[in-house]
C-alpha positions as semicolon CSV with decimal commas, in nm:
position;residue;x (nm);y (nm);z (nm)
1;M;8,170;9,664;4,876
2;C;8,097;9,294;4,961
3;S;7,968;8,987;4,777
4;K;7,613;8,826;4,881
5;R;7,807;8,514;4,993
6;L;7,850;8,736;5,288
7;P;7,508;8,850;5,436
8;N;7,689;8,984;5,783
9;C;7,883;9,243;5,630
10;L;7,823;9,551;5,647
11;I;7,851;9,814;5,361
12;K;8,002;10,112;5,530
13;K;8,066;10,301;5,138
14;S;7,910;10,296;4,802
15;F;8,058;10,492;4,484
16;R;8,063;10,436;4,123
17;A;8,411;10,471;3,966
18;Y;8,529;10,544;3,560
19;N;8,861;10,468;3,520
20;T;9,016;10,636;3,172
21;R;9,300;10,459;3,003
22;N;9,586;10,582;2,780
23;A;9,417;10,523;2,438
24;D;9,720;10,597;2,249
25;I;9,801;10,290;2,075
26;N;10,087;10,216;1,888
27;P;10,172;9,927;1,680
28;D;10,550;9,993;1,664
29;D;10,584;9,909;2,052
30;E;10,534;9,526;1,969
31;A;10,825;9,303;1,811
32;F;10,636;9,146;1,456
33;D;10,815;8,951;1,208
34;V;10,908;9,251;0,918
35;G;10,661;8,997;0,674
36;S;10,338;9,007;0,919
37;D;10,051;9,136;0,811
38;F;10,004;9,512;0,928
39;R;9,593;9,436;0,967
40;K;9,651;9,117;1,171
41;K;9,929;9,360;1,345
42;M;9,682;9,628;1,472
43;K;9,402;9,380;1,552
44;K;9,610;9,221;1,839
45;V;9,730;9,561;1,924
46;L;9,392;9,669;1,941
47;G;9,291;9,426;2,271
48;Q;9,578;9,604;2,443
49;R;9,393;9,887;2,448
50;R;9,197;9,798;2,728
51;R;9,484;9,721;2,982
52;L;9,669;10,028;2,901
53;A;9,774;10,256;3,139
54;P;9,523;10,423;3,352
55;V;9,556;10,813;3,320
56;R;9,252;10,881;3,560
57;M;8,973;10,815;3,784
58;E;8,655;10,953;3,824
59;I;8,446;10,870;4,144
60;S;8,070;11,010;4,220
61;H;8,145;11,060;4,596
62;S;8,423;11,174;4,803
63;I;8,617;10,843;4,993
64;S;8,856;10,760;5,275
65;E;9,212;10,830;5,227
66;H;9,247;10,481;5,333
67;F;9,049;10,360;5,011
68;I;9,230;10,615;4,775
69;S;9,560;10,408;4,904
70;Y;9,411;10,105;4,793
71;L;9,304;10,189;4,449
72;C;9,653;10,370;4,394
73;E;9,789;10,039;4,476
74;H;9,589;9,827;4,287
75;L;9,526;10,040;3,951
76;T;9,897;10,184;3,924
77;L;9,739;10,552;4,010
78;T;9,863;10,885;4,207
79;P;9,641;11,066;4,423
80;A;9,624;11,347;4,198
81;M;9,469;11,130;3,905
82;I;9,148;11,047;4,120
83;Y;8,865;11,319;4,066
84;T;8,548;11,353;4,235
85;T;8,270;11,456;3,993
86;S;7,874;11,509;3,990
87;A;7,874;11,499;3,599
88;P;7,793;11,206;3,433
89;M;8,061;10,974;3,365
90;T;7,980;10,830;3,061
91;M;7,764;11,055;2,790
92;G;7,655;10,773;2,521
93;Y;7,266;10,809;2,647
94;V;7,323;11,214;2,527
95;F;7,247;11,060;2,146
96;S;6,917;10,944;2,203
97;L;6,784;11,194;2,476
98;A;6,619;11,357;2,190
99;D;6,436;11,106;2,099
100;K;6,253;11,127;2,406
101;L;6,162;11,451;2,450
102;T;5,822;11,559;2,416
103;D;5,779;11,779;2,086
104;T;5,725;12,069;2,298
105;K;6,030;12,048;2,471
106;R;6,224;11,897;2,153
107;K;6,167;12,219;1,989
108;A;6,259;12,450;2,281
109;L;6,583;12,227;2,348
110;T;6,717;12,138;1,996
111;Y;6,795;12,269;1,667
112;P;6,538;12,278;1,390
113;V;6,654;12,013;1,152
114;F;6,816;12,089;0,842
115;K;6,907;11,867;0,581
116;P;7,199;11,953;0,351
117;Q;7,091;12,078;0,009
118;Y;7,158;11,939;-0,288
119;P;7,330;12,252;-0,483
120;A;7,133;12,369;-0,780
121;R;7,447;12,438;-0,929
122;I;7,508;12,054;-1,012
123;H;7,251;11,912;-1,243
124;K;7,079;11,602;-1,093
125;N;7,020;11,423;-1,402
126;E;7,362;11,520;-1,617
127;S;7,635;11,302;-1,523
128;I;7,875;11,474;-1,232
129;L;8,215;11,373;-1,450
130;R;8,091;11,527;-1,755
131;Q;7,980;11,881;-1,535
132;V;8,310;11,814;-1,345
133;Q;8,496;11,812;-1,698
134;K;8,313;12,129;-1,797
135;K;8,379;12,329;-1,459
136;D;8,506;12,289;-1,101
137;I;8,268;12,231;-0,829
138;L;8,265;12,317;-0,485
139;L;8,082;12,158;-0,188
140;S;7,996;12,296;0,144
141;Y;7,931;12,050;0,432
142;P;7,706;12,055;0,593
143;F;7,514;12,301;0,417
144;E;7,519;12,144;0,118
145;S;7,474;11,759;0,065
146;M;7,792;11,508;-0,001
147;E;7,561;11,332;-0,249
148;P;7,697;11,480;-0,575
149;F;8,032;11,356;-0,481
150;L;7,904;10,993;-0,372
151;Q;7,707;11,019;-0,701
152;M;8,022;11,104;-0,907
153;I;8,213;10,752;-0,760
154;K;7,860;10,571;-0,866
155;E;7,895;10,712;-1,175
156;A;8,267;10,613;-1,234
157;S;8,263;10,296;-1,070
158;N;8,015;10,178;-1,414
159;D;8,144;10,428;-1,671
160;P;8,349;10,244;-1,926
161;T;8,616;10,526;-2,012
162;V;8,693;10,510;-1,621
163;I;9,018;10,283;-1,546
164;S;9,112;10,336;-1,195
165;I;8,965;10,536;-0,855
166;K;9,225;10,624;-0,600
167;I;9,119;10,739;-0,273
168;T;9,300;10,786;0,102
169;I;9,073;10,705;0,362
170;Y;9,108;10,841;0,712
171;R;8,759;10,749;0,876
172;L;8,437;10,592;0,735
173;A;8,101;10,611;0,906
174;R;8,002;10,247;1,002
175;K;7,743;10,248;0,728
176;T;7,861;10,405;0,394
177;K;7,780;10,418;0,037
178;L;8,134;10,515;-0,066
179;V;8,262;10,124;0,049
180;E;7,991;9,974;-0,181
181;Y;8,057;10,214;-0,460
182;L;8,439;10,119;-0,444
183;C;8,349;9,763;-0,444
184;N;8,149;9,781;-0,746
185;A;8,414;9,970;-0,931
186;A;8,641;9,662;-0,852
187;E;8,407;9,415;-0,942
188;N;8,337;9,593;-1,262
189;G;8,709;9,577;-1,358
190;K;8,816;9,897;-1,244
191;D;9,157;9,937;-1,085
192;V;9,082;10,037;-0,734
193;T;9,345;10,161;-0,522
194;V;9,244;10,227;-0,113
195;L;9,528;10,399;0,062
196;I;9,327;10,314;0,439
197;E;9,485;10,465;0,747
198;L;9,451;10,206;1,038
199;R;9,535;10,397;1,310
200;A;9,304;10,650;1,303
201;R;9,276;10,704;1,651
202;F;8,899;10,495;1,805
203;D;8,807;10,418;1,429
204;E;9,094;10,131;1,399
205;Q;8,826;9,811;1,438
206;N;8,588;9,990;1,191
207;N;8,879;10,088;0,932
208;I;8,972;9,708;0,976
209;D;8,629;9,580;0,892
210;W;8,621;9,789;0,563
211;S;8,962;9,717;0,449
212;E;8,881;9,329;0,466
213;R;8,544;9,439;0,267
214;L;8,734;9,640;0,005
215;E;9,022;9,361;-0,022
216;E;8,739;9,084;-0,071
217;A;8,587;9,303;-0,384
218;G;8,912;9,283;-0,546
219;C;9,033;9,643;-0,441
220;T;9,437;9,733;-0,386
221;I;9,474;9,821;-0,038
222;I;9,813;10,021;0,107
223;Y;9,833;10,033;0,469
224;G;10,036;10,404;0,456
225;F;10,372;10,406;0,657
226;E;10,510;10,289;0,969
227;D;10,614;10,638;1,145
228;Y;10,378;10,876;0,944
229;K;9,978;10,890;0,966
230;V;9,828;10,886;0,604
231;H;9,573;11,210;0,689
232;S;9,520;11,375;0,365
233;K;9,187;11,379;0,167
234;L;9,268;11,263;-0,196
235;C;9,074;11,097;-0,487
236;L;9,198;11,041;-0,833
237;I;8,937;10,932;-1,119
238;T;9,116;10,822;-1,415
239;K;8,945;10,827;-1,747
240;K;9,061;10,725;-2,088
241;E;8,877;10,878;-2,347
242;R;8,963;10,911;-2,742
243;G;9,315;10,760;-2,662
244;E;9,355;11,040;-2,401
245;I;9,445;10,999;-2,007
246;Q;9,203;11,245;-1,844
247;Y;9,230;11,324;-1,451
248;I;8,925;11,437;-1,252
249;T;9,006;11,522;-0,857
250;Q;8,863;11,549;-0,574
251;I;9,049;11,732;-0,251
252;G;8,888;11,788;0,088
253;T;8,931;11,905;0,446
254;G;8,736;11,643;0,558
255;N;8,663;11,294;0,578
256;Y;8,466;11,102;0,365
257;N;8,210;11,016;0,617
258;E;7,861;11,057;0,577
259;K;7,787;11,082;0,916
260;T;8,042;11,423;1,002
261;A;7,945;11,548;0,670
262;E;7,655;11,649;0,817
263;M;7,765;11,787;1,161
264;Y;8,104;11,907;1,029
265;T;8,231;12,238;0,830
266;D;8,409;12,084;0,503
267;L;8,522;12,191;0,200
268;S;8,522;11,903;-0,117
269;L;8,676;12,040;-0,421
270;L;8,573;11,899;-0,721
271;T;8,848;11,954;-1,053
272;A;8,918;11,824;-1,386
273;N;9,221;12,066;-1,362
274;Q;9,495;11,823;-1,515
275;E;9,786;11,985;-1,386
276;I;9,625;11,915;-1,008
277;G;9,577;11,573;-1,154
278;Q;9,919;11,464;-1,282
279;D;10,001;11,551;-0,917
280;A;9,716;11,367;-0,766
281;N;9,864;11,064;-0,983
282;I;10,181;11,085;-0,878
283;F;10,112;11,137;-0,488
284;F;9,937;10,780;-0,554
285;Q;10,240;10,658;-0,723
286;N;10,459;10,740;-0,411
287;M;10,252;10,629;-0,190
288;G;10,185;10,307;-0,341
289;I;10,562;10,278;-0,309
290;G;10,649;10,399;-0,027
291;N;10,810;10,728;-0,104
292;L;10,752;11,024;0,095
293;M;10,992;11,284;-0,071
294;G;10,807;11,314;-0,400
295;S;10,819;11,661;-0,573
296;Y;10,505;11,785;-0,708
297;K;10,407;12,106;-0,885
298;N;10,056;12,236;-0,760
299;L;9,991;12,059;-0,468
300;L;10,161;12,100;-0,084
301;V;10,251;11,759;0,045
302;A;10,350;11,696;0,394
303;P;10,587;11,605;0,507
304;V;10,811;11,719;0,220
305;S;10,677;12,063;0,092
306;L;10,361;12,174;0,285
307;K;10,560;12,325;0,554
308;T;10,845;12,484;0,372
309;S;10,583;12,599;0,091
310;V;10,363;12,769;0,371
311;M;10,688;12,956;0,502
312;R;10,769;13,098;0,160
313;L;10,433;13,219;0,091
314;I;10,448;13,400;0,431
315;D;10,768;13,523;0,320
316;E;10,588;13,662;0,009
317;E;10,364;13,861;0,215
318;I;10,661;13,996;0,480
319;A;10,803;14,145;0,142
320;K;10,495;14,313;0,073
321;G;10,524;14,483;0,454
322;N;10,195;14,694;0,524
323;D;10,061;14,569;0,208
324;G;10,076;14,228;0,263
325;R;9,728;13,978;0,406
326;I;9,733;13,659;0,546
327;F;9,394;13,475;0,629
328;L;9,419;13,137;0,748
329;K;9,140;12,901;0,894
330;L;9,235;12,620;1,076
331;N;9,126;12,379;1,382
332;S;9,485;12,403;1,553
333;L;9,810;12,600;1,552
334;T;10,102;12,474;1,759
335;D;10,368;12,429;1,518
336;I;10,687;12,672;1,629
337;D;10,828;12,757;1,304
338;I;10,494;12,833;1,148
339;I;10,421;13,093;1,486
340;E;10,748;13,261;1,466
341;K;10,705;13,346;1,092
342;L;10,392;13,481;1,148
343;K;10,523;13,677;1,439
344;E;10,778;13,803;1,204
345;A;10,498;13,908;0,934
346;S;10,317;14,082;1,169
347;C;10,628;14,304;1,248
348;A;10,655;14,361;0,925
349;G;10,336;14,529;0,896
350;V;10,131;14,218;0,740
351;Q;9,778;14,245;0,829
352;I;9,687;13,887;1,007
353;Q;9,343;13,724;1,030
354;M;9,330;13,369;1,192
355;M;8,988;13,178;1,259
356;I;9,129;12,901;1,469
357;R;8,870;12,663;1,640
358;G;9,094;12,483;1,905
359;I;9,422;12,492;2,021
360;C;9,638;12,850;1,926
361;C;9,961;12,869;2,059
362;L;9,979;13,238;1,965
363;L;9,899;13,548;2,148
364;P;9,753;13,795;1,938
365;Q;9,760;14,169;1,969
366;V;10,115;14,141;2,188
367;P;10,269;14,492;2,141
368;G;10,598;14,510;1,908
369;M;10,537;14,144;1,857
370;T;10,189;14,016;1,716
371;E;10,005;14,347;1,711
372;N;9,854;14,302;1,360
373;I;9,749;13,970;1,416
374;R;9,406;13,901;1,501
375;V;9,216;13,539;1,631
376;F;8,880;13,457;1,633
377;N;8,674;13,131;1,651
378;V;8,326;13,031;1,598
379;V;8,168;12,767;1,820
380;G;7,776;12,723;1,732
381;R;7,566;12,454;1,586
382;Y;7,839;12,261;1,354
383;L;8,188;12,184;1,452
384;E;8,423;12,443;1,217
385;H;8,671;12,178;1,070
386;S;8,782;12,326;0,720
387;R;9,132;12,466;0,666
388;I;9,197;12,759;0,441
389;Y;9,517;12,934;0,397
390;C;9,507;13,285;0,201
391;F;9,821;13,483;0,141
392;G;9,753;13,842;-0,036
393;S;9,466;13,989;-0,165
394;G;9,276;14,029;-0,506
395;K;9,400;13,961;-0,803
396;N;9,732;13,838;-0,636
397;E;9,583;13,622;-0,370
398;K;9,661;13,266;-0,341
399;M;9,431;13,040;-0,183
400;Y;9,423;12,642;-0,073
401;I;9,222;12,437;0,094
402;S;9,409;12,131;0,291
403;S;9,365;11,832;0,517
404;A;9,629;12,000;0,745
405;D;9,635;12,191;1,095
406;F;9,937;12,393;1,130
407;M;10,050;12,128;1,394
408;T;10,359;11,994;1,396
409;R;10,234;11,638;1,383
410;N;10,019;11,751;1,073
411;T;10,333;11,959;0,916
412;E;10,614;11,683;0,978
413;R;10,537;11,382;1,087
414;R;10,141;11,305;0,850
415;V;10,074;11,244;0,484
416;E;9,850;11,592;0,460
417;V;9,776;11,738;0,120
418;A;9,667;12,143;0,064
419;A;9,532;12,198;-0,327
420;P;9,531;12,527;-0,457
421;V;9,186;12,729;-0,606
422;Y;9,241;12,813;-0,927
423;D;8,909;12,868;-1,033
424;P;8,775;13,256;-0,960
425;D;8,422;13,136;-0,905
426;I;8,515;12,876;-0,661
427;Q;8,730;13,131;-0,515
428;A;8,413;13,360;-0,445
429;Q;8,232;13,059;-0,277
430;I;8,509;13,003;-0,039
431;H;8,518;13,369;0,050
432;N;8,160;13,399;0,079
433;V;8,201;13,104;0,384
434;M;8,467;13,328;0,472
435;D;8,322;13,677;0,489
436;A;8,040;13,471;0,679
437;A;8,240;13,383;0,960
438;K;8,427;13,744;0,964
439;S;8,116;13,909;1,031
440;D;7,951;13,639;1,291
441;N;7,869;13,848;1,614
442;V;7,659;13,570;1,763
443;K;7,863;13,301;1,774
444;A;8,159;13,436;1,756
445;R;8,499;13,476;2,039
446;I;8,780;13,680;2,031
447;L;9,125;13,573;2,171
448;C;9,302;13,877;2,351
449;A;9,665;13,925;2,409
450;D;9,674;13,796;2,791
451;G;9,508;13,442;2,648
452;E;9,118;13,476;2,724
453;Y;8,860;13,497;2,507
454;I;8,587;13,728;2,501
455;K;8,253;13,754;2,309
456;K;8,253;13,969;1,971
457;P;8,123;14,306;2,041
458;F;7,748;14,321;1,934
459;T;7,739;14,576;1,652
460;G;7,446;14,661;1,409
461;T;7,238;14,348;1,286
462;A;7,314;14,001;1,416
463;V;7,515;13,752;1,203
464;D;7,503;13,405;1,295
465;S;7,762;13,234;1,043
466;Q;7,623;12,918;1,038
467;Q;7,291;13,023;0,984
468;L;7,342;13,250;0,752
469;L;7,514;12,956;0,536
470;M;7,215;12,768;0,610
471;Q;6,933;12,984;0,468
472;Q;7,161;13,118;0,165
473;A;7,214;12,701;0,099
474;Q;6,828;12,686;0,107
475;Q;6,807;12,982;-0,084
476;Q;7,033;12,895;-0,357
477;A;6,830;12,539;-0,397
478;T;6,553;12,803;-0,427
479;T;6,711;13,045;-0,691
480;P;6,949;12,857;-0,852
481;S;7,034;13,198;-1,056
482;E;7,184;13,388;-0,797
483;L;7,486;13,229;-0,628
484;P;7,784;13,387;-0,442
485;Q;7,984;13,422;-0,790
486;K;7,877;13,745;-0,774
487;E;8,037;14,073;-0,628
488;G;7,866;14,152;-0,374
489;F;7,652;13,873;-0,278
490;F;7,720;13,812;0,049
491;A;7,654;14,172;0,136
492;R;7,280;14,170;-0,034
493;L;7,204;13,846;0,094
494;R;7,297;13,903;0,461
495;H;7,112;14,244;0,390
496;R;6,768;14,073;0,303
497;I;6,798;13,814;0,533
498;F;6,855;13,994;0,839
499;K;6,670;14,305;0,763
């Protein structure tokens, strides 16, 4: 292409190009003084992202070999990294498309509006802290609202019996009530500790900005570890009543992000179980002194105990032979040690079901190796994001919710937390989520032994699991007496909705 200053120049070819660069920034690649501010370090590294090595160039039209050689020479590309595409190269405009549609087209092309429901089992006009102290509460996003958790933090920020709030943060929305409430707590004299991960990819600048705001309000900020990302979703509220310390703990499978809580399926457990609270307190003490090798009685914490505990739990099912049962809901499965252990379990006769949305490096139903393993996924309106581990069945079942997928990066190179679910009613609510997914024959796909996914065969009544959970949440909001804690609730409600 030629400049306007050269009117006699002939333009022979024009095209649009989009260069994709490696976004995996690593602050450890730069030399910094030992005492340097990690936040400043990250700001400098962020500025280098736009100059990182290119990994792909997309062009809108085919071009000559001579021009390809020119691009390769000047942009450090190879011909194999250049792709011709007719698809849009930047997709940011998609988010505003719905606003430009007519009502008729919007109705035809988009989902009906759904607002996450405020759980009927939680009384709006009563203290959330007091309600959790009486009974564990489970929030199931996006079918249920994140508001009760935010309300609990707001309440804690003003409660004179609350002495501290500690929380790990990986990703936050650009506009967030959570930071406002944490800042308010610090300004009210509470000891507020925020372990914020500045290396959350593409959210680095956002997290830097929030860390500065929290620090200004008087919060203690911890930036995690040099070689380990902190990916756990844990919040601990410490109260002192009548001279006694009491803990209220929140453990989640997803981020404290009010935006994604309306788009991702996640679970958030609020519990006053003091043993879990004591573990959470030890966890934050260890994070404060940089100790990754802490010991915990109830929580499974990576990189020290989560993987070994999962392997032990699988071994327990192997010992049961044909009576062994395992259910896993994950985003990805790539950890070779866990894969080998699952294969061993299958060969021992353990029945294994796995709902894996993304990468799965285990082929199921391979004779003599994984014939007792079934893998499926659900790709629907919402991103399936929650992690659930279940070992055994009936009264002997051991259930956990977690921030960790079974990927080596999660089990060995990140700080992750899995929490046991002890309350039978909470277990029943989680089983309701699992049963919905297992029954899905609209959005479900099954992974075959050859690595191909096929649509789940349609039998009986159509079940869209996410749609079902939306309808359940709406119905429970109007009929709070019937919750999924009761035996047979899922079957009765599914029949009523789809009859």
